[in-house]
XYZ file of N, CA, C and O in Angstrom:
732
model
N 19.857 -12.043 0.270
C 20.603 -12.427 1.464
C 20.943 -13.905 1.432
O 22.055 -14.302 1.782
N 19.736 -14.930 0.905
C 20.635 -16.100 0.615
C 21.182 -16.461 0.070
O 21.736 -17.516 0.381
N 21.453 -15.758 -1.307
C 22.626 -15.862 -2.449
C 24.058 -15.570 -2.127
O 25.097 -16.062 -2.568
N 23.823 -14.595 -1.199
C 25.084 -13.638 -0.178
C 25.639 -14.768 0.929
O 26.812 -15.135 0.998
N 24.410 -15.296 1.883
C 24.903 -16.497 2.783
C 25.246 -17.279 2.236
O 26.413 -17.512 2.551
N 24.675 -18.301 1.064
C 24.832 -19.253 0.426
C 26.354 -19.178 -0.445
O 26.661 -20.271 -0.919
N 27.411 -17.976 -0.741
C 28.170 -17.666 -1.602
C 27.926 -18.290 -2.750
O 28.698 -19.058 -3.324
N 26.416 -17.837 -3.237
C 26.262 -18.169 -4.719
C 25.554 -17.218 -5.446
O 24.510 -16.616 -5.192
N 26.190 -17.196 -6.244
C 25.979 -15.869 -7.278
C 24.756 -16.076 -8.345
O 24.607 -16.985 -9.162
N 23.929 -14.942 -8.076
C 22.374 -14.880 -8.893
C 22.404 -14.413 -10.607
O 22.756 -13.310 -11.025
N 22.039 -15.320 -11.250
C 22.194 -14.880 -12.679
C 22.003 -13.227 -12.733
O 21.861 -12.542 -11.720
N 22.024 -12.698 -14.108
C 21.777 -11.196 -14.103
C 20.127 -10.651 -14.017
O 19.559 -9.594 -13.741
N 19.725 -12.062 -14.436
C 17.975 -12.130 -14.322
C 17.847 -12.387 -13.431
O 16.743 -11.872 -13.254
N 18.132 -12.929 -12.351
C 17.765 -13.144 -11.049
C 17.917 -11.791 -10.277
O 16.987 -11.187 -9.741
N 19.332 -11.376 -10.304
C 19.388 -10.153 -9.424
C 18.830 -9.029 -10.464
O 19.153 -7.921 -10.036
N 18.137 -8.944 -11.625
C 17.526 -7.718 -12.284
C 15.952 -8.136 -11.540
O 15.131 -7.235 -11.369
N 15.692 -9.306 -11.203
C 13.966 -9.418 -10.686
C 14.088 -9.349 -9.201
O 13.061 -9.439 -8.530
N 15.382 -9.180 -8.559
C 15.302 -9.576 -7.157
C 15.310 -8.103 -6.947
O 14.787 -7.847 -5.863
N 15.736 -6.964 -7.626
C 16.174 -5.929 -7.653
C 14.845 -4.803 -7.197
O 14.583 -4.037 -6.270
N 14.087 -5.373 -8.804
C 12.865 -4.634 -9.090
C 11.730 -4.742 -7.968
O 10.986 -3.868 -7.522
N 11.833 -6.034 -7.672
C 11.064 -6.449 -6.347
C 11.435 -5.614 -5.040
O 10.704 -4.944 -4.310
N 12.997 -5.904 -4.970
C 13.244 -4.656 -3.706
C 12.258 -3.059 -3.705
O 11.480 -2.438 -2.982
N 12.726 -2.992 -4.635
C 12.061 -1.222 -5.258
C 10.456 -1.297 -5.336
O 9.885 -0.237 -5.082
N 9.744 -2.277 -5.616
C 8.280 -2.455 -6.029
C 8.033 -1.832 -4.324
O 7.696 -0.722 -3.913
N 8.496 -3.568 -3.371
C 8.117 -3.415 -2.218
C 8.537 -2.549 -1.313
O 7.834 -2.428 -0.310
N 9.576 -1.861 -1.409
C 9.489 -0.308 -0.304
C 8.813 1.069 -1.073
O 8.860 2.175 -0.534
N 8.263 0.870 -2.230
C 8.195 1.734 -3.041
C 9.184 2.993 -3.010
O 9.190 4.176 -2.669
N 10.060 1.967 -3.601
C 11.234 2.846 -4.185
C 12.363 3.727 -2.922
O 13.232 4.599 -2.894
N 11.815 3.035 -2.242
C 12.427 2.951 -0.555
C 11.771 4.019 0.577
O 12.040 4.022 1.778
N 10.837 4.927 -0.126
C 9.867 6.020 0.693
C 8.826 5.051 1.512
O 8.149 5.709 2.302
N 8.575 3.841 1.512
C 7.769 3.664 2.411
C 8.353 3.451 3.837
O 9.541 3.168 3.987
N 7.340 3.617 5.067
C 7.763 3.626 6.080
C 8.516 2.262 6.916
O 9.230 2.263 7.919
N 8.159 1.429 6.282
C 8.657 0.082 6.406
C 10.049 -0.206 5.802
O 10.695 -1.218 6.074
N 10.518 0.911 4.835
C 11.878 0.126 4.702
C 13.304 0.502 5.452
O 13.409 1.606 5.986
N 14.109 -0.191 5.473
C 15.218 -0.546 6.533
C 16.793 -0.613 6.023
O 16.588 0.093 5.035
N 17.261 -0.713 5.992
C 18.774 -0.627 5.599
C 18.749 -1.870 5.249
O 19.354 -2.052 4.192
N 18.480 -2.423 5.520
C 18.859 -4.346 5.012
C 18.360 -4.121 3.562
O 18.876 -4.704 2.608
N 17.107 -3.057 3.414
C 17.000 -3.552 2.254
C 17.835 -2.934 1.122
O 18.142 -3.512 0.079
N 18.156 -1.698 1.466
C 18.887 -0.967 1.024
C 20.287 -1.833 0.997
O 20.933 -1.756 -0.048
N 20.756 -2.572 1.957
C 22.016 -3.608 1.622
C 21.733 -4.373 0.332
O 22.307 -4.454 -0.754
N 20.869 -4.787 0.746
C 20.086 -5.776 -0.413
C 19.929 -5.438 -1.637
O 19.932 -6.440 -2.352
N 19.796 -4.499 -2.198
C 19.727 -3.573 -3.419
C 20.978 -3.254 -4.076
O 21.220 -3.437 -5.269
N 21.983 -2.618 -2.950
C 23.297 -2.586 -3.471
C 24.004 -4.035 -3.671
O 24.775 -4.266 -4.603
N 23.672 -4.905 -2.753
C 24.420 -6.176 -3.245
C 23.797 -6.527 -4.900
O 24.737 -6.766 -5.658
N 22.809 -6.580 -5.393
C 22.073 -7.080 -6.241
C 22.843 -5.780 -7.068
O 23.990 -6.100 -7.381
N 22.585 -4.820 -7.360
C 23.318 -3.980 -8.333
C 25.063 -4.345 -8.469
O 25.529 -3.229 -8.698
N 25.541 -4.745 -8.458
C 27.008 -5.049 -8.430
C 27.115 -6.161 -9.005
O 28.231 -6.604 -9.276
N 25.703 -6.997 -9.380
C 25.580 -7.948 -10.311
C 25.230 -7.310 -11.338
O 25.910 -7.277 -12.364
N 24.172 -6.749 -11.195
C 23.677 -6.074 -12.538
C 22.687 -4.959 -12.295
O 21.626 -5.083 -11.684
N 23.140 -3.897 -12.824
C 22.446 -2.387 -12.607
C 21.254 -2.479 -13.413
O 21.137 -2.911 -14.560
N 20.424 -2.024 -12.663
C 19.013 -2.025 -13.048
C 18.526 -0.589 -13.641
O 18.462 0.532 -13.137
N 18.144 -1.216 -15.202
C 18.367 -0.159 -16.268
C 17.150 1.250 -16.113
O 16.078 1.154 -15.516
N 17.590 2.329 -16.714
C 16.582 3.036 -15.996
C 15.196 3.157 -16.561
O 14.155 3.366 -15.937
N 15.357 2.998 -17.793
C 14.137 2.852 -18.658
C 13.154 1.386 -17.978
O 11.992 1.214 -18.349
N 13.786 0.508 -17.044
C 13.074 -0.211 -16.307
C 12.570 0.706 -15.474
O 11.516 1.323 -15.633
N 13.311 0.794 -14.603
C 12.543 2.441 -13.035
C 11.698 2.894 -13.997
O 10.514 2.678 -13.739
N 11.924 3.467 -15.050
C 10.843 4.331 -15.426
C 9.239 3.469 -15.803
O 8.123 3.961 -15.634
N 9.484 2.365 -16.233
C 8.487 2.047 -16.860
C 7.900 1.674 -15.493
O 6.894 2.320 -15.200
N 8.465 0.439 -14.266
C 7.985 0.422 -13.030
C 7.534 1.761 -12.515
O 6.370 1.553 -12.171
N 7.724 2.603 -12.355
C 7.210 3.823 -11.786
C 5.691 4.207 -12.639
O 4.582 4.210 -12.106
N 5.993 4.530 -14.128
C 4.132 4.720 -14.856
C 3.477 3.383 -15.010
O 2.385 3.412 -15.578
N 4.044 1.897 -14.513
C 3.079 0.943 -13.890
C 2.609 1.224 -12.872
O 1.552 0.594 -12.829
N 2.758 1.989 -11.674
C 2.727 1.934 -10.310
C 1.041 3.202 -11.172
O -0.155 2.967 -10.997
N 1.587 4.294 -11.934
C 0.422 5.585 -11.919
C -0.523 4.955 -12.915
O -1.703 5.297 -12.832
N -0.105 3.908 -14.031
C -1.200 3.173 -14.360
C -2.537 2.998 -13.675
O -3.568 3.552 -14.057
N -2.417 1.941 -12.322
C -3.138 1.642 -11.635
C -4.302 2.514 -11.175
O -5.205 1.945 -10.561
N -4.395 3.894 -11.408
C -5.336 4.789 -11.679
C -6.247 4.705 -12.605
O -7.400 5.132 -12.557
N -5.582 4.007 -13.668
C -7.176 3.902 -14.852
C -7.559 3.169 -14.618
O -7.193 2.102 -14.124
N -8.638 3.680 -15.005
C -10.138 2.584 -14.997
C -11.134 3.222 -14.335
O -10.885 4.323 -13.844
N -12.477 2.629 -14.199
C -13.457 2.979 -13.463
C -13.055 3.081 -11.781
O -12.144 2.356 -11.381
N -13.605 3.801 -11.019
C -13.310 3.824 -9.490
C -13.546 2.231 -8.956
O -12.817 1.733 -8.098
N -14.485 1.628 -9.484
C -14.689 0.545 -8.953
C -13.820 -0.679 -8.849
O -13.616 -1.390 -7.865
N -13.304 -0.782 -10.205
C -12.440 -1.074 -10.890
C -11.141 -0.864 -9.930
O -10.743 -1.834 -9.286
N -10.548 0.256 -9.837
C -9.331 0.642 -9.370
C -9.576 0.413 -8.095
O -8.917 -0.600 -7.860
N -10.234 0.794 -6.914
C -10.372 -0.253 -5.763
C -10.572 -1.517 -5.562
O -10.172 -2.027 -4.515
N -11.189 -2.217 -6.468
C -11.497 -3.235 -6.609
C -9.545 -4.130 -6.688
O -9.105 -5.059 -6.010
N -8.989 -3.457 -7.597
C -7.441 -4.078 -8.020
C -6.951 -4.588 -6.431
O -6.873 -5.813 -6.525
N -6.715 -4.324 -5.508
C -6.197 -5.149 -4.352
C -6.964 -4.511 -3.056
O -6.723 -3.523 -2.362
N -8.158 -5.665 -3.026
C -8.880 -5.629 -2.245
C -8.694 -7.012 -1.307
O -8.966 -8.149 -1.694
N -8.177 -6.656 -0.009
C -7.995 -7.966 1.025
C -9.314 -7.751 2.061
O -9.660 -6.624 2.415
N -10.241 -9.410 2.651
C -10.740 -8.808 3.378
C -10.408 -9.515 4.816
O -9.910 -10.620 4.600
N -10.475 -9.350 5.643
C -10.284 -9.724 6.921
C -11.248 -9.843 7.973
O -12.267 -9.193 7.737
N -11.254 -10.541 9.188
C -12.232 -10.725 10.246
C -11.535 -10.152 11.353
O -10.308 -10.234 11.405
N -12.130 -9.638 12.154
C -12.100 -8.654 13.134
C -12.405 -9.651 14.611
O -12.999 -10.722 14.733
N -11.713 -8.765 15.623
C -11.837 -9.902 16.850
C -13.313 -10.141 17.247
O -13.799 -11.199 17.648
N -13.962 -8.892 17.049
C -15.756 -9.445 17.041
C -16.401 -10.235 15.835
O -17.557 -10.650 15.748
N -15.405 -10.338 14.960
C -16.088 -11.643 14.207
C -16.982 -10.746 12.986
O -17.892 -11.390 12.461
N -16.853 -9.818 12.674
C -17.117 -8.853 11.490
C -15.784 -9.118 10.558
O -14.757 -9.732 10.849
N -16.199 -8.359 9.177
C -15.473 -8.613 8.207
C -15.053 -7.161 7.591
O -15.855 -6.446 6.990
N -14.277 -6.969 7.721
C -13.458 -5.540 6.726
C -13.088 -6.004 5.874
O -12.591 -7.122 5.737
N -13.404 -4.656 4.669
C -12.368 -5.347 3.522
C -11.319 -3.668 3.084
O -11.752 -2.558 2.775
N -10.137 -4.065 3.213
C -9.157 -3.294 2.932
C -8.862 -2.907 1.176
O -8.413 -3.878 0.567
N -9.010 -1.952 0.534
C -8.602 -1.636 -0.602
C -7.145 -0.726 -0.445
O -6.901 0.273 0.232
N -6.334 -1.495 -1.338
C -4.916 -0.737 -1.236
C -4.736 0.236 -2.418
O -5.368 -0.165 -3.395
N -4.156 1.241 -2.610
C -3.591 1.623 -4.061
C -2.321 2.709 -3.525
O -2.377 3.753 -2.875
N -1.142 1.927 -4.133
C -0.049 2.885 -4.244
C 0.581 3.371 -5.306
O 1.346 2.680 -5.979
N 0.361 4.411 -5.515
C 0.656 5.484 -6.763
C 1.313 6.247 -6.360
O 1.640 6.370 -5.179
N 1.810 7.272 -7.765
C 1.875 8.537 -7.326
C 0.744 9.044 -7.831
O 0.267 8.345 -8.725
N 0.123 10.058 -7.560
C -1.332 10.911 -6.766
C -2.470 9.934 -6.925
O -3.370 10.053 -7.756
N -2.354 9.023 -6.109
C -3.176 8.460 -5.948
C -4.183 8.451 -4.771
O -4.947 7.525 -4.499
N -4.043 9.802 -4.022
C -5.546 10.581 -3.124
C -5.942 11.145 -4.385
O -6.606 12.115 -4.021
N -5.948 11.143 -5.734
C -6.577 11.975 -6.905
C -7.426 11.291 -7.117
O -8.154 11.807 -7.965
N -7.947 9.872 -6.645
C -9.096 8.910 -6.584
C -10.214 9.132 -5.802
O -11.377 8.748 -5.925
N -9.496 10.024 -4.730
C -10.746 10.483 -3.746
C -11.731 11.425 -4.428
O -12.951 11.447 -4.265
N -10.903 12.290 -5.317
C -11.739 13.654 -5.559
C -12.985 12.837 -6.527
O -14.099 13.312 -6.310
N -12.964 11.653 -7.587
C -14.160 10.907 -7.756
C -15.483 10.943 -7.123
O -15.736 10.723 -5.939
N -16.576 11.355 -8.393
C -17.380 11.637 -7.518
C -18.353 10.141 -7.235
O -19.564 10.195 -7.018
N -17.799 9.230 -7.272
C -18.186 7.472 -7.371
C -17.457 7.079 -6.608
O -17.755 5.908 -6.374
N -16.403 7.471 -5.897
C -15.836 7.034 -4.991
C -16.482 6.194 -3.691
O -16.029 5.146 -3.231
N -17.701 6.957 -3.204
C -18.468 6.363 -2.401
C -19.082 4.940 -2.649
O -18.943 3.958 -1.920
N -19.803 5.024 -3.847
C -20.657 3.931 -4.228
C -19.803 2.919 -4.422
O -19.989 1.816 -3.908
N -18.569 3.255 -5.345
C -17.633 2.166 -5.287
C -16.874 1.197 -3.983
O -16.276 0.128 -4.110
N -17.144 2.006 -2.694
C -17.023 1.401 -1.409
C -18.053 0.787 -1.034
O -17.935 -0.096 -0.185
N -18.845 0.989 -1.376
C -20.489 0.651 -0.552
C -20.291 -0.975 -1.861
O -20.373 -2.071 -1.306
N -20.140 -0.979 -2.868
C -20.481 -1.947 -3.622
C -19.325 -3.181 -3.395
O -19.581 -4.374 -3.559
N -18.086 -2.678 -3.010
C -16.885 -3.423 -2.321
C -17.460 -4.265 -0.807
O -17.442 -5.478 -0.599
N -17.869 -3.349 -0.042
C -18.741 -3.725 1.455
C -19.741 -4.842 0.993
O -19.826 -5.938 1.549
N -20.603 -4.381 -0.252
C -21.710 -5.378 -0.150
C -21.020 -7.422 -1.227
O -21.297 -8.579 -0.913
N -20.284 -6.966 -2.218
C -19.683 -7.699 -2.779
C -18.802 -8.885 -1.903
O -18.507 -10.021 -2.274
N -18.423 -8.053 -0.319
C -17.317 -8.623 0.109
C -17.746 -9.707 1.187
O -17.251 -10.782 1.527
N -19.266 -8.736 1.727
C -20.236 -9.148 2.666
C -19.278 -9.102 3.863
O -19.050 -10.065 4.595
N -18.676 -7.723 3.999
C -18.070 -7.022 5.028
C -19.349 -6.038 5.870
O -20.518 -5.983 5.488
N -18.867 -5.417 6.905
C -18.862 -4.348 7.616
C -18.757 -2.943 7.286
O -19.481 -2.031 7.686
N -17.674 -2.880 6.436
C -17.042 -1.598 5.515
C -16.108 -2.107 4.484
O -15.722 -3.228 4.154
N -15.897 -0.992 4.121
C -14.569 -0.857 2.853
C -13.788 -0.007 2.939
O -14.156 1.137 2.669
N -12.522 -0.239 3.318
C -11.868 1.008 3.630
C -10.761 1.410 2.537
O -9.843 0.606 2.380
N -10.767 2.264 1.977
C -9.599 2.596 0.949
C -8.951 3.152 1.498
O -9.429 3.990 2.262
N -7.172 2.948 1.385
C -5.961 3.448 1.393
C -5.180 3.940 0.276
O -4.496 3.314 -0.534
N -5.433 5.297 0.398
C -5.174 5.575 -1.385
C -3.472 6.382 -0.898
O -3.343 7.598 -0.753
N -2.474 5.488 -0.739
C -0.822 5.715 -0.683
C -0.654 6.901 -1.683
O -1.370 6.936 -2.684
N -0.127 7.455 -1.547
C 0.533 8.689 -2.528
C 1.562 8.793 -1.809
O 1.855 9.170 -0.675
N 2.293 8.172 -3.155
C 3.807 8.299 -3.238
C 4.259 9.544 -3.855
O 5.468 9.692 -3.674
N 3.679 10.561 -4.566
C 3.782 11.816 -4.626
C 4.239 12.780 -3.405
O 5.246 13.488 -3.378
N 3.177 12.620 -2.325
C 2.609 13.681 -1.013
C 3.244 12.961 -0.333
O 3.867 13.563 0.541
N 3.425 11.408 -0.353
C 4.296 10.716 0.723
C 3.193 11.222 2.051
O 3.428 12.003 2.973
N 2.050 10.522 1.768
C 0.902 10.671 2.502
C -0.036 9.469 2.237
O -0.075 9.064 1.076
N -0.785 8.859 3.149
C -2.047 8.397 2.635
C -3.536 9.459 3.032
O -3.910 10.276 3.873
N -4.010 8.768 1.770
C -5.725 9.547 2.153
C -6.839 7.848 2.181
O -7.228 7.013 1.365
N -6.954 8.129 3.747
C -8.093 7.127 3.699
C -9.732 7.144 3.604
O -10.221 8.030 4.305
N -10.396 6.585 3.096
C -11.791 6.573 3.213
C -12.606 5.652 3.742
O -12.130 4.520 3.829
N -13.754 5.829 4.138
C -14.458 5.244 4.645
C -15.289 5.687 5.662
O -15.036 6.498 6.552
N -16.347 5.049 5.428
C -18.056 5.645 5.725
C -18.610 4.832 7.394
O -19.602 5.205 8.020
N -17.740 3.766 7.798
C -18.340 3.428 9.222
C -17.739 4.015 9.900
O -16.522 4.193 9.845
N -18.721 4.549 10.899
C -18.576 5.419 12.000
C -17.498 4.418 13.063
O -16.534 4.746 13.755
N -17.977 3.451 12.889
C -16.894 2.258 14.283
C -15.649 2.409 13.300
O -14.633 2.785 13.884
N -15.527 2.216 12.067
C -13.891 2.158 12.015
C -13.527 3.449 11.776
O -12.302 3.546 11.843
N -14.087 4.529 11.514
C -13.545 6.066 11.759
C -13.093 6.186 12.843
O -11.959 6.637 13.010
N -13.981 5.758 13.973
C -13.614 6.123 15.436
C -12.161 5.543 15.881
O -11.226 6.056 16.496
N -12.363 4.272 15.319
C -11.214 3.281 16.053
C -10.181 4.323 15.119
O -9.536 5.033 15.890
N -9.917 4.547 13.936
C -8.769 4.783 13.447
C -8.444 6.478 13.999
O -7.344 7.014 13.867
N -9.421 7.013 14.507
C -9.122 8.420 15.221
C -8.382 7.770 16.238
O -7.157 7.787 16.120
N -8.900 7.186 17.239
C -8.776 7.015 18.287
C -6.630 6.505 18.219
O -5.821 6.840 19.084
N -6.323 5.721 17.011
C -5.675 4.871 17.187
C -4.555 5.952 16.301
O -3.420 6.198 16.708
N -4.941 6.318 15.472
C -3.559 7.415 14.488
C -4.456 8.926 14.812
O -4.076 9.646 13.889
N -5.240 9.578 15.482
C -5.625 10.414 15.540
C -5.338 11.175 14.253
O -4.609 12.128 13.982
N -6.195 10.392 13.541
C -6.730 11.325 11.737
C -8.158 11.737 12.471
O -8.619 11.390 13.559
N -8.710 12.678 11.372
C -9.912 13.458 11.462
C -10.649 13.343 10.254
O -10.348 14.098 9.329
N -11.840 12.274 10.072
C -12.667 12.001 8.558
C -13.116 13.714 8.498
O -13.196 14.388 9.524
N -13.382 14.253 7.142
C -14.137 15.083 6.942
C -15.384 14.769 6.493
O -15.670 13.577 6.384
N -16.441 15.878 6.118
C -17.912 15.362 6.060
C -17.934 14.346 4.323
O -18.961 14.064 3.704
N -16.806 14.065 3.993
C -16.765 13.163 2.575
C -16.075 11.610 2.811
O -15.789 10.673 2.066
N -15.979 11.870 4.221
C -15.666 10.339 5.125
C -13.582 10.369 4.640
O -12.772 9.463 4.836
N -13.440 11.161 4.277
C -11.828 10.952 4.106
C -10.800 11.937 5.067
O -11.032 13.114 5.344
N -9.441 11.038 5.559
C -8.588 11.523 6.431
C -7.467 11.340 5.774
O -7.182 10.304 5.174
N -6.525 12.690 5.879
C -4.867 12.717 5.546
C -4.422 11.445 6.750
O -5.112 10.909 7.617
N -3.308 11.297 6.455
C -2.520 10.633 7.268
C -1.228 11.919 7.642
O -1.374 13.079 7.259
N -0.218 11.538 8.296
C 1.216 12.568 8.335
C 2.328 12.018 7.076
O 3.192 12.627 6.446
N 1.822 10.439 7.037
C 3.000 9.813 6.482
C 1.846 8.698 5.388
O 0.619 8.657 5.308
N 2.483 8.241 4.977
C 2.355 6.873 3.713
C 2.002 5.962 4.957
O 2.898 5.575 5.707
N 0.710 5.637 5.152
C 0.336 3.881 5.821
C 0.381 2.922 4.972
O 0.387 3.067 3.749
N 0.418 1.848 5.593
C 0.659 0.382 4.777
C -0.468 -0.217 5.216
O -0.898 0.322 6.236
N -1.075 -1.081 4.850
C -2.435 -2.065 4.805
C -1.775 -2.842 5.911
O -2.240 -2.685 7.040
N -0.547 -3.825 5.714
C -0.292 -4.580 6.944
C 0.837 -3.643 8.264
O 0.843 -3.913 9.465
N 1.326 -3.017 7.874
C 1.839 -2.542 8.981
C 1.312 -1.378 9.787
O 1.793 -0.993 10.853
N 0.386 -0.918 9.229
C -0.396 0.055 9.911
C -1.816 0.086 10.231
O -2.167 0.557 11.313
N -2.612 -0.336 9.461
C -4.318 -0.978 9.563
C -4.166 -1.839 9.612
O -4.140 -1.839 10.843
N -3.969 -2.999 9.330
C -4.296 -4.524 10.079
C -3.999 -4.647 11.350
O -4.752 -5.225 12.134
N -2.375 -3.884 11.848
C -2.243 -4.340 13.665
C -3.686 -3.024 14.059
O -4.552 -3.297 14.891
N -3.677 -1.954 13.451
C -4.646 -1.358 14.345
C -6.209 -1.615 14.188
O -6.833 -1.105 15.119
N -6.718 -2.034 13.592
C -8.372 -2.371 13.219
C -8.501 -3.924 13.093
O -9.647 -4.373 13.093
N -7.557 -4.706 12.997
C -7.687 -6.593 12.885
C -7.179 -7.021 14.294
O -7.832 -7.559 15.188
N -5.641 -6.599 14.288
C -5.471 -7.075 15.612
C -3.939 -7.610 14.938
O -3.685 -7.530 13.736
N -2.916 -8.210 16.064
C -1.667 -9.200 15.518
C -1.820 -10.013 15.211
O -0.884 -10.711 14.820
């Protein structure tokens, strides 16, 4: 948009990284956060230079990459933690894949939260495992106070393995941080 306001034109590397970035961050435009601007934004940038597909492709088995490794490991990859209006500490684990609720079925999944909680010297650990597959999240997590709050607040239902479907794909900041941190 400021290359567009500015009437100055973005090398082919500029609009091939401004491009990929569009696509990284709506994931590929299925997340619930994206908007037509960005979708403007994408088509302006392609009319400089079309973004090749063997790129999409390789961005896309980077995105299912993020599955290997140990569970600990793979939650561990983008773990934010935050303070809470009572002055406790959450720590948020993100992962957006495609089948990436296939992390839940782990049978280390647990310990790998409990060792995130104690590492983080949080409250909990909550994983958001995005599946861009199901175009769903599956969340986890073992405190009863942030189960409740997140029933209470998206009315999900933990089962006895501490994990809840969502309806749709949540986001770490647009959907758990305003509801469990606060604005």
């Amino acid at each position: 948009e400021r290359f567009a306001r500015l009437a100055v034109e973005p090398t082919e590397t500029i609009s091939l990284l401004l491009g990929c970035a569009v696509l990284s961050n709506t994931l590929d435009f299925s997340a619930p956060s994206t908007t037509d601007r960005d979708r403007a934004a994408l088509e302006w940038l392609e009319k400089r230079k079309t973004l090749p597909t063997e790129l999409l492709v390789a961005m896309r088995e980077g995105r299912a990459a993020l599955l290997d490794g140990s569970t600990l490991s793979v939650l561990s990859g983008d773990v934010k933690v935050f303070v809470r209006r009572d002055g406790s500490r959450l720590a948020m684990s993100q992962i957006e894949a495609p089948n990436a609720a296939s992390l839940g079925a782990r049978s280390d999944v647990s310990e790998a939260l409990d060792e995130i909680t104690r590492n983080t010297d949080s409250i909990a650990a909550l994983a958001n495992l995005v599946d861009t597959t199901l175009g769903q999240s599956l969340l986890i997590c073992s405190n009863a106070k942030i189960k409740d709050e997140l029933r209470e607040k998206f009315d999900v239902f933990f089962d006895d393995n501490n994990q809840a479907w969502t309806e749709e794909m949540f986001l770490r900041k647009t959907h758990l941080v305003p509801a469990l941190i606060g604005d």
